[in-house]
Tab-separated table of C-alpha atoms in Angstrom:
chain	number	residue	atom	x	y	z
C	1	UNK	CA	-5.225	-14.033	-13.161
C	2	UNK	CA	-1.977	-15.988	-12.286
C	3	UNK	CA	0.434	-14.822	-10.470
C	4	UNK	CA	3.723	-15.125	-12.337
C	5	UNK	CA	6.687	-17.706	-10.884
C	6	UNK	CA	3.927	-19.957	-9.556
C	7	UNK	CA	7.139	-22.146	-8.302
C	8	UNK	CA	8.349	-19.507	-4.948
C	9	UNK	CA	8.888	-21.835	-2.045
C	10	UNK	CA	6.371	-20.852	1.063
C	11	UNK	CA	9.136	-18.871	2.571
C	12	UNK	CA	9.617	-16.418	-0.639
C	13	UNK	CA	5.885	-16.322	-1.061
C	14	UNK	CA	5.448	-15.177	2.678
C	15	UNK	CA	8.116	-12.328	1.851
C	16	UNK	CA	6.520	-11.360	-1.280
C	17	UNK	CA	2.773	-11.448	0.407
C	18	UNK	CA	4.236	-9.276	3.212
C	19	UNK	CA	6.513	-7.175	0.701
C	20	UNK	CA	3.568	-6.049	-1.820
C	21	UNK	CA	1.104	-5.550	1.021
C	22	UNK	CA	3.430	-3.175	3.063
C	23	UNK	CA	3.677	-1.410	-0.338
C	24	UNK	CA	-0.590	-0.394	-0.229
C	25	UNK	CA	-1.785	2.778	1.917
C	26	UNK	CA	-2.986	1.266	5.489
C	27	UNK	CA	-6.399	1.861	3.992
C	28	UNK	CA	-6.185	-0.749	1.213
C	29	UNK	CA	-4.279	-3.159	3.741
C	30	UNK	CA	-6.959	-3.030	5.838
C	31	UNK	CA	-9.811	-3.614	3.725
C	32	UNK	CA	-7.811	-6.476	2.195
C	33	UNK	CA	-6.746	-7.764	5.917
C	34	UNK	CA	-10.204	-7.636	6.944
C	35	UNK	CA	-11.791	-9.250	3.212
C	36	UNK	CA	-9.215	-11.599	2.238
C	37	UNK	CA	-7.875	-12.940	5.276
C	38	UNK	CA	-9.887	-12.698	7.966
C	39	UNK	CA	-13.066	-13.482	5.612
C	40	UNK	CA	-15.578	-11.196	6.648
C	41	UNK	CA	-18.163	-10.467	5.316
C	42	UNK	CA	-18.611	-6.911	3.252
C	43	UNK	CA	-21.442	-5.558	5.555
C	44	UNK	CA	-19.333	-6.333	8.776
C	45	UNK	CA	-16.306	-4.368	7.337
C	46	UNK	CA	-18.710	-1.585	6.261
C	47	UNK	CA	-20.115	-1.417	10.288
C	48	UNK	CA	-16.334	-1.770	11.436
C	49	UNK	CA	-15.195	1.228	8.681
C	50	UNK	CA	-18.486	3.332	9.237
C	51	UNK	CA	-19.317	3.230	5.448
C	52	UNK	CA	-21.869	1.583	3.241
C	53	UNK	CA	-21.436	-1.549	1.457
C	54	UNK	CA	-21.082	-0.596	-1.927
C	55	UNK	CA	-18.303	1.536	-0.650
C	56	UNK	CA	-16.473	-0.917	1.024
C	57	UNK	CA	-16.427	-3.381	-2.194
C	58	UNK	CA	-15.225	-0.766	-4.297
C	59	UNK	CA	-12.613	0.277	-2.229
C	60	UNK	CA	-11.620	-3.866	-1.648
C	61	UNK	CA	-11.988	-3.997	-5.680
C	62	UNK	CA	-9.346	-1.074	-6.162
C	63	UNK	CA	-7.277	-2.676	-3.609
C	64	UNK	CA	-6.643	-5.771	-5.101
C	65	UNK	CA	-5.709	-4.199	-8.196
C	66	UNK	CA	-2.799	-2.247	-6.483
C	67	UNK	CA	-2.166	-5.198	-4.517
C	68	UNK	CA	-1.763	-6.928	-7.678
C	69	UNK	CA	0.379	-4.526	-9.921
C	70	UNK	CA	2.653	-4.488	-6.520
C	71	UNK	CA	3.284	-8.021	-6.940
C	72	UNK	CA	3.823	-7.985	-10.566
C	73	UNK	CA	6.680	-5.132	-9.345
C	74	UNK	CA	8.003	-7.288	-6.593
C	75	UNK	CA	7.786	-10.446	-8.998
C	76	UNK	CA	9.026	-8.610	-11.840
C	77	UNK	CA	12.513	-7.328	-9.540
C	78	UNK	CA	12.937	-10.480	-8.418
C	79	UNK	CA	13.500	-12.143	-11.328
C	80	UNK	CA	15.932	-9.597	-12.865
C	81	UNK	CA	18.039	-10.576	-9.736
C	82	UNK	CA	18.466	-14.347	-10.120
């Protein structure tokens, strides 16, 4: 799915990244952190959380969807204000 406003200059989209991920519990940040940006794999995560697999993909997919209605909030502000 798109992200709406696809034309944010790299500054804006830093703030907006950094925004809608302070806006998740440290728990979905960190599965996301560890997933999405540091690219590990799901098994390493699950050793580095002490849970299994499955877990840890579940919790990543719930994640992103918060992650993403947070940016459709942030995205959604921001555009009432210009």
């Amino acid at each position: 799915q798109e992200i709406p406003d696809a034309h944010l200059d790299r500054s804006d989209d830093c703030r907006v990244v950094q925004q809608a991920l302070s806006e998740l519990s440290e728990r979905d940040r960190e599965v996301i952190l560890l997933r999405d940006f540091e690219d590990l794999d799901t098994a390493v995560i699950a050793a580095m959380l002490e849970a299994r697999p499955d877990a840890v993909r579940q919790r990543h997919s719930r994640a992103v969807k918060r992650l993403g209605r947070a940016f459709r909030r942030i995205l959604g502000k921001d555009r009432k204000d210009t």
